[in-house]
Amino acid sequence: DAPFLPFLPQVASRPQLWWLHQALRGWILEGGAQEQSCTRKPTRNSASSLQRRLPQGIIIGVRKGGTRALLEMLALHPQVAAAPAEVHFFNREENYRRGLGWYRQQMPFSGPGQLTMEKTPGYFSSPQAPERVRAMDPAMRLLLIVRDPVERLVSDYTQILHNRRARCKPYPPLERLLLRGDRGLDIRYKAIQRSLYALHLAPWLAAFPLAHIHVVDGGSLIREPLPELRRVEQFLGLAPSLNPDNFYFNQTKGFYCLQAGAHQHCLDDSKGRPHPPIAEQLLEQLCTYFSAHNEHFFSLVGRTFNWC
Ligand SMILES: Nc1ncnc2c1ncn2[C@@H]1O[C@H](COP(=O)(O)OS(=O)(=O)O)[C@@H](OP(=O)(O)O)[C@H]1O
């Protein structure tokens, strides 16, 4: 298995420092460990090869699809260096104006054999993002993790509800947001709009060939992460490295958590929140509404999903 950081045991066991642990581990795997086993002294070149690089892979969405889980799981791969925070470069004017130099500074240090990755779910529904990403790198590899659009919608609502409650602000029940007035579903509701995957995918397909966009099944990633991750390794051109020892099911969390050597890590409490119950009739109404959009999405990506 991958090396751990014997000199950093405390660091790796503290969730907030997991990323530091992972970054150092990646660096060691990339160069340091090799040099140790070959008893080669670090050369000037190997030290200077560690730098911040623009990403070669981006997780573009979807919001609440499992983007954080996907990135953190991929970051277990020694060839992946992942940006710890969402960057919002291509979708926010104030960041985009700062230029590629600023964007590069948001990236982690990586070695030449590593793939730098970031995730910003807001890119997927940003009208500007596809063209901007293409202008930066037309060979960019894009990952899109999707989830049953109704579950995604409820997850989206749950997040906003939670944030409002944390600021002691009221927020209406989902039913009221979905059924404003008595004219059926209010399709202007943002959480509905964000679940219209075909709508948001179209501009990406105008900017990139489908072969550059790999779709990850977010439901499968929850139930059984490894098969999805193996497909992602292949898409990204990474040597197969992720293995069953990297994941274990945590009964308390109710989700798979991550393991690197002796160190274990679950996603934070903002991931895997309980969802409020939704009336069966409303769920059916949503399923009916999304079904044509889903079919359209399936035809765009050449793959079907087992959604409601
Ligand atoms: N292993 C693991 N642990 C915890 N959570 C997991 C995991 N795999 C996928 N998920 C699902 O990820 C959902 C959050 O998606 P995102 O990370 O894309 O959310 S965000 O857009 O960045 O806010 C989150 O949605 P909710 O369950 O609604 O909280 C999870 O269902």
Short mmCIF file of C-alpha atoms and ligand atoms in Angstrom, two decimals:
data_model
loop_
_atom_site.label_atom_id
_atom_site.label_comp_id
_atom_site.label_asym_id
_atom_site.label_seq_id
_atom_site.Cartn_x
_atom_site.Cartn_y
_atom_site.Cartn_z
CA ASP A 1 0.00 0.00 0.00
CA ALA A 2 0.90 3.64 -0.28
CA PRO A 3 3.23 5.08 2.25
CA PHE A 4 1.78 7.07 5.15
CA LEU A 5 3.53 9.80 6.95
CA PRO A 6 5.03 8.28 10.05
CA PHE A 7 6.22 11.72 11.09
CA LEU A 8 2.70 13.10 10.79
CA PRO A 9 0.44 10.62 12.57
CA GLN A 10 -1.43 13.32 14.49
CA VAL A 11 -1.95 15.36 11.35
CA ALA A 12 -3.51 12.54 9.40
CA SER A 13 -5.92 11.65 12.16
CA ARG A 14 -7.34 15.20 12.27
CA PRO A 15 -10.02 15.64 9.60
CA GLN A 16 -9.16 19.25 8.86
CA LEU A 17 -5.58 18.26 8.06
CA TRP A 18 -6.47 15.28 5.88
CA TRP A 19 -5.72 17.28 2.76
CA LEU A 20 -2.25 18.21 3.96
CA HIS A 21 -1.62 14.56 4.65
CA GLN A 22 -2.85 13.55 1.22
CA ALA A 23 -0.80 16.23 -0.56
CA LEU A 24 2.39 15.22 1.21
CA ARG A 25 1.65 11.56 0.62
CA GLY A 26 1.18 12.21 -3.10
CA TRP A 27 4.46 14.06 -3.21
CA ILE A 28 6.27 11.28 -1.43
CA LEU A 29 4.82 8.70 -3.80
CA GLU A 30 5.76 10.85 -6.73
CA GLY A 31 9.39 11.44 -5.90
CA GLY A 32 10.44 11.24 -2.30
CA ALA A 33 9.73 7.55 -1.74
CA GLN A 34 11.35 6.60 -5.03
CA GLU A 35 14.43 8.52 -4.14
CA GLN A 36 14.58 6.82 -0.78
CA SER A 37 14.40 3.30 -2.22
CA CYS A 38 16.96 4.14 -4.92
CA THR A 39 19.16 5.87 -2.30
CA ARG A 40 19.37 8.76 -4.73
CA LYS A 41 19.83 12.20 -3.25
CA PRO A 42 17.10 14.70 -4.19
CA THR A 43 18.34 16.54 -7.22
CA ARG A 44 17.79 20.20 -7.97
CA ASN A 45 15.52 19.12 -10.77
CA SER A 46 13.30 16.89 -8.61
CA ALA A 47 12.85 19.66 -6.05
CA SER A 48 11.96 22.26 -8.66
CA SER A 49 9.58 19.86 -10.43
CA LEU A 50 7.15 20.25 -7.56
CA GLN A 51 4.97 23.16 -8.60
CA ARG A 52 1.42 24.40 -8.92
CA ARG A 53 0.01 23.38 -12.28
CA LEU A 54 -3.20 24.21 -14.10
CA PRO A 55 -5.65 21.30 -13.86
CA GLN A 56 -5.80 18.66 -16.55
CA GLY A 57 -9.06 17.32 -15.14
CA ILE A 58 -12.09 19.14 -13.72
CA ILE A 59 -15.19 17.83 -11.97
CA ILE A 60 -17.75 20.25 -13.40
CA GLY A 61 -20.82 19.11 -11.45
CA VAL A 62 -23.53 18.46 -10.72
CA ARG A 63 -24.19 20.30 -7.52
CA LYS A 64 -25.11 17.74 -4.81
CA GLY A 65 -24.20 14.92 -7.19
CA GLY A 66 -21.32 13.63 -5.06
CA THR A 67 -18.58 15.92 -6.40
CA ARG A 68 -16.71 16.13 -3.07
CA ALA A 69 -16.78 12.36 -2.56
CA LEU A 70 -15.52 11.81 -6.10
CA LEU A 71 -12.64 14.26 -5.74
CA GLU A 72 -11.57 13.00 -2.32
CA MET A 73 -11.70 9.40 -3.49
CA LEU A 74 -9.63 10.23 -6.55
CA ALA A 75 -7.15 12.11 -4.37
CA LEU A 76 -6.25 8.76 -2.79
CA HIS A 77 -4.59 7.95 -6.10
CA PRO A 78 -0.87 8.77 -5.95
CA GLN A 79 -1.01 10.31 -9.43
CA VAL A 80 -3.73 12.78 -8.47
CA ALA A 81 -3.20 16.16 -6.81
CA ALA A 82 -6.54 17.72 -5.88
CA ALA A 83 -7.37 21.33 -5.03
CA PRO A 84 -8.79 21.33 -1.49
CA ALA A 85 -11.45 24.02 -2.04
CA GLU A 86 -13.90 24.85 -4.82
CA VAL A 87 -12.22 27.44 -7.04
CA HIS A 88 -15.16 29.03 -8.95
CA PHE A 89 -12.80 30.39 -11.59
CA PHE A 90 -14.82 29.89 -14.77
CA ASN A 91 -18.23 30.76 -13.32
CA ARG A 92 -17.50 33.89 -11.29
CA GLU A 93 -16.55 37.07 -13.09
CA GLU A 94 -14.49 38.46 -10.22
CA ASN A 95 -12.32 35.32 -10.23
CA TYR A 96 -12.12 34.93 -13.99
CA ARG A 97 -10.87 38.50 -14.29
CA ARG A 98 -7.96 37.57 -12.02
CA GLY A 99 -6.57 35.46 -14.86
CA LEU A 100 -4.88 32.08 -15.24
CA GLY A 101 -2.01 33.06 -12.93
CA TRP A 102 -4.50 33.40 -10.08
CA TYR A 103 -6.19 30.14 -11.06
CA ARG A 104 -2.88 28.29 -11.01
CA GLN A 105 -2.18 29.64 -7.52
CA GLN A 106 -5.35 27.94 -6.24
CA MET A 107 -4.00 24.55 -7.30
CA PRO A 108 -2.04 22.17 -5.07
CA PHE A 109 1.65 21.43 -5.57
CA SER A 110 2.14 18.45 -7.84
CA GLY A 111 4.94 16.49 -9.44
CA PRO A 112 5.28 16.15 -13.23
CA GLY A 113 3.68 12.69 -13.29
CA GLN A 114 0.64 13.82 -11.34
CA LEU A 115 -2.69 15.00 -12.65
CA THR A 116 -3.99 18.19 -11.06
CA MET A 117 -7.74 18.27 -10.46
CA GLU A 118 -10.31 20.63 -9.05
CA LYS A 119 -14.06 20.46 -8.55
CA THR A 120 -16.55 23.29 -8.80
CA PRO A 121 -20.13 22.06 -9.26
CA GLY A 122 -21.22 25.56 -10.28
CA TYR A 123 -19.40 25.16 -13.62
CA PHE A 124 -21.99 22.74 -14.99
CA SER A 125 -24.85 25.25 -15.15
CA SER A 126 -22.69 28.29 -15.91
CA PRO A 127 -23.30 29.52 -19.48
CA GLN A 128 -19.74 30.94 -19.71
CA ALA A 129 -17.81 28.02 -18.26
CA PRO A 130 -17.68 25.59 -21.24
CA GLU A 131 -16.13 28.09 -23.66
CA ARG A 132 -13.76 29.41 -21.02
CA VAL A 133 -12.52 25.95 -20.10
CA ARG A 134 -12.03 25.14 -23.79
CA ALA A 135 -10.11 28.38 -24.33
CA MET A 136 -7.76 27.41 -21.51
CA ASP A 137 -7.28 23.80 -22.62
CA PRO A 138 -9.24 22.08 -25.40
CA ALA A 139 -7.78 18.73 -24.23
CA MET A 140 -9.29 19.11 -20.75
CA ARG A 141 -10.78 15.94 -19.28
CA LEU A 142 -14.16 16.67 -17.71
CA LEU A 143 -15.99 14.62 -15.10
CA LEU A 144 -19.70 14.99 -14.57
CA ILE A 145 -21.22 13.13 -11.64
CA VAL A 146 -24.99 12.84 -11.86
CA ARG A 147 -27.61 11.55 -9.49
CA ASP A 148 -31.34 10.90 -9.70
CA PRO A 149 -32.59 14.44 -10.42
CA VAL A 150 -35.31 14.20 -7.77
CA GLU A 151 -32.83 13.12 -5.09
CA ARG A 152 -30.49 15.86 -6.23
CA LEU A 153 -33.29 18.41 -5.94
CA VAL A 154 -34.16 17.31 -2.40
CA SER A 155 -30.48 17.35 -1.45
CA ASP A 156 -30.14 20.87 -2.86
CA TYR A 157 -33.19 22.01 -0.88
CA THR A 158 -31.85 20.33 2.29
CA GLN A 159 -28.56 22.19 1.98
CA ILE A 160 -30.24 25.59 1.65
CA LEU A 161 -32.65 24.76 4.50
CA HIS A 162 -29.69 23.83 6.68
CA ASN A 163 -27.77 27.01 5.83
CA ARG A 164 -30.81 29.18 6.52
CA ARG A 165 -31.47 27.48 9.85
CA ALA A 166 -27.80 27.92 10.80
CA ARG A 167 -28.32 31.69 10.34
CA CYS A 168 -31.64 31.54 12.24
CA LYS A 169 -33.54 32.44 9.07
CA PRO A 170 -36.83 30.86 8.05
CA TYR A 171 -37.19 28.78 4.89
CA PRO A 172 -40.43 27.40 3.46
CA PRO A 173 -41.16 23.67 3.23
CA LEU A 174 -40.13 22.12 -0.10
CA GLU A 175 -43.77 21.52 -1.04
CA ARG A 176 -44.44 25.25 -0.91
CA LEU A 177 -41.44 26.07 -3.12
CA LEU A 178 -42.36 23.40 -5.63
CA LEU A 179 -46.05 24.19 -5.82
CA ARG A 180 -46.22 27.95 -5.74
CA GLY A 181 -49.79 28.85 -6.61
CA ASP A 182 -52.07 26.08 -7.89
CA ARG A 183 -50.72 25.67 -11.41
CA GLY A 184 -48.69 22.52 -10.79
CA LEU A 185 -44.93 22.46 -10.41
CA ASP A 186 -43.16 25.77 -10.41
CA ILE A 187 -40.41 24.92 -12.86
CA ARG A 188 -38.69 28.25 -12.23
CA TYR A 189 -37.60 26.92 -8.84
CA LYS A 190 -33.79 26.81 -9.02
CA ALA A 191 -33.44 23.32 -7.59
CA ILE A 192 -35.65 22.05 -10.44
CA GLN A 193 -33.65 23.96 -13.03
CA ARG A 194 -30.36 22.56 -11.74
CA SER A 195 -31.69 19.02 -12.19
CA LEU A 196 -32.30 19.55 -15.93
CA TYR A 197 -29.07 17.87 -16.90
CA ALA A 198 -29.63 17.85 -20.67
CA LEU A 199 -30.14 21.61 -20.67
CA HIS A 200 -26.81 22.29 -18.99
CA LEU A 201 -24.90 19.60 -20.84
CA ALA A 202 -25.69 20.99 -24.31
CA PRO A 203 -23.23 23.94 -24.15
CA TRP A 204 -20.50 21.60 -22.88
CA LEU A 205 -21.10 19.35 -25.87
CA ALA A 206 -20.83 22.36 -28.15
CA ALA A 207 -17.40 23.10 -26.66
CA PHE A 208 -16.03 19.57 -26.16
CA PRO A 209 -16.44 16.20 -27.87
CA LEU A 210 -18.35 13.67 -25.76
CA ALA A 211 -15.13 11.62 -25.49
CA HIS A 212 -13.75 14.37 -23.22
CA ILE A 213 -16.68 14.15 -20.82
CA HIS A 214 -16.94 11.17 -18.51
CA VAL A 215 -20.24 10.72 -16.72
CA VAL A 216 -20.07 9.19 -13.25
CA ASP A 217 -23.13 7.54 -11.70
CA GLY A 218 -23.42 9.28 -8.31
CA GLY A 219 -25.88 6.66 -7.03
CA SER A 220 -23.38 3.88 -7.78
CA LEU A 221 -20.56 5.86 -6.19
CA ILE A 222 -22.60 5.93 -2.96
CA ARG A 223 -23.49 2.22 -3.05
CA GLU A 224 -20.18 0.82 -4.32
CA PRO A 225 -17.46 3.36 -5.07
CA LEU A 226 -14.73 1.17 -6.56
CA PRO A 227 -16.25 0.16 -9.93
CA GLU A 228 -17.10 3.79 -10.73
CA LEU A 229 -13.62 4.89 -9.69
CA ARG A 230 -11.96 2.23 -11.86
CA ARG A 231 -13.79 3.68 -14.86
CA VAL A 232 -12.61 7.16 -13.89
CA GLU A 233 -9.00 5.98 -13.54
CA GLN A 234 -9.26 4.59 -17.06
CA PHE A 235 -10.80 7.77 -18.45
CA LEU A 236 -8.10 9.92 -16.86
CA GLY A 237 -5.33 7.61 -18.10
CA LEU A 238 -4.21 6.76 -14.56
CA ALA A 239 -2.55 3.49 -13.65
CA PRO A 240 -5.07 1.36 -11.70
CA SER A 241 -4.29 2.01 -8.05
CA LEU A 242 -7.48 2.50 -6.04
CA ASN A 243 -8.42 -0.75 -4.36
CA PRO A 244 -10.92 -2.17 -1.83
CA ASP A 245 -8.59 -1.26 1.06
CA ASN A 246 -9.13 2.41 0.28
CA PHE A 247 -12.80 2.30 1.32
CA TYR A 248 -14.80 0.97 4.23
CA PHE A 249 -18.48 1.34 5.04
CA ASN A 250 -19.07 3.43 8.15
CA GLN A 251 -22.36 2.39 9.78
CA THR A 252 -22.68 5.61 11.77
CA LYS A 253 -22.17 7.84 8.75
CA GLY A 254 -24.19 5.53 6.52
CA PHE A 255 -21.68 6.04 3.69
CA TYR A 256 -18.33 4.75 2.53
CA CYS A 257 -15.38 6.50 4.11
CA LEU A 258 -11.79 6.72 2.93
CA GLN A 259 -8.69 4.96 4.11
CA ALA A 260 -5.02 5.63 3.31
CA GLY A 261 -2.70 3.28 5.15
CA ALA A 262 -3.73 3.39 8.79
CA HIS A 263 -5.65 6.64 8.42
CA GLN A 264 -9.39 6.84 8.02
CA HIS A 265 -11.51 9.79 6.94
CA CYS A 266 -15.22 10.37 6.34
CA LEU A 267 -16.67 13.32 4.47
CA ASP A 268 -17.82 16.11 6.78
CA ASP A 269 -21.33 16.53 8.18
CA SER A 270 -22.50 18.62 5.23
CA LYS A 271 -22.37 15.42 3.13
CA GLY A 272 -24.96 12.76 3.76
CA ARG A 273 -27.53 14.85 5.64
CA PRO A 274 -30.93 13.26 6.27
CA HIS A 275 -33.51 14.54 3.78
CA PRO A 276 -36.95 15.74 4.84
CA PRO A 277 -39.82 13.38 3.95
CA ILE A 278 -41.66 14.28 0.72
CA ALA A 279 -45.24 13.30 -0.08
CA GLU A 280 -45.43 10.32 -2.45
CA GLN A 281 -47.71 12.21 -4.82
CA LEU A 282 -45.25 15.07 -5.13
CA LEU A 283 -42.39 12.66 -5.81
CA GLU A 284 -44.43 11.11 -8.60
CA GLN A 285 -45.19 14.53 -10.02
CA LEU A 286 -41.48 15.34 -10.07
CA CYS A 287 -40.58 12.01 -11.66
CA THR A 288 -43.12 12.59 -14.39
CA TYR A 289 -41.81 16.08 -15.01
CA PHE A 290 -38.17 14.97 -15.22
CA SER A 291 -38.71 11.85 -17.31
CA ALA A 292 -38.58 13.56 -20.75
CA HIS A 293 -35.55 15.63 -19.69
CA ASN A 294 -33.85 12.49 -18.43
CA GLU A 295 -34.48 10.69 -21.73
CA HIS A 296 -32.92 13.62 -23.54
CA PHE A 297 -29.90 13.48 -21.25
CA PHE A 298 -29.54 9.72 -21.83
CA SER A 299 -29.56 10.27 -25.58
CA LEU A 300 -26.85 12.95 -25.27
CA VAL A 301 -24.50 10.79 -23.22
CA GLY A 302 -25.38 7.44 -24.84
CA ARG A 303 -26.12 5.80 -21.51
CA THR A 304 -29.20 5.25 -19.34
CA PHE A 305 -29.61 5.54 -15.58
CA ASN A 306 -32.06 3.83 -13.31
CA TRP A 307 -33.80 6.96 -12.05
CA CYS A 308 -37.33 7.18 -10.61
N1 LIG B 1 -18.94 8.60 0.58
C1 LIG B 1 -19.79 9.61 0.72
N2 LIG B 1 -19.93 10.25 1.91
C2 LIG B 1 -20.82 11.26 2.04
N3 LIG B 1 -21.61 11.72 1.03
C3 LIG B 1 -21.49 11.12 -0.16
C4 LIG B 1 -20.60 10.04 -0.36
N4 LIG B 1 -20.72 9.65 -1.65
C5 LIG B 1 -21.63 10.42 -2.21
N5 LIG B 1 -22.11 11.30 -1.33
C6 LIG B 1 -23.17 12.25 -1.64
O1 LIG B 1 -22.59 13.51 -1.95
C7 LIG B 1 -23.66 14.44 -1.83
C8 LIG B 1 -23.11 15.85 -1.82
O2 LIG B 1 -22.72 16.13 -3.14
P1 LIG B 1 -21.63 17.23 -3.48
O3 LIG B 1 -20.37 16.94 -2.77
O4 LIG B 1 -21.56 17.30 -4.96
O5 LIG B 1 -22.30 18.54 -2.88
S1 LIG B 1 -21.91 20.05 -3.22
O6 LIG B 1 -22.57 20.40 -4.48
O7 LIG B 1 -20.46 20.16 -3.28
O8 LIG B 1 -22.47 20.82 -2.09
C9 LIG B 1 -24.34 14.04 -0.55
O9 LIG B 1 -25.69 14.43 -0.65
P2 LIG B 1 -26.68 14.42 0.63
O10 LIG B 1 -26.82 12.96 0.99
O11 LIG B 1 -27.94 15.01 0.16
O12 LIG B 1 -26.01 15.22 1.71
C10 LIG B 1 -24.15 12.51 -0.51
O13 LIG B 1 -25.31 11.78 -0.76
#
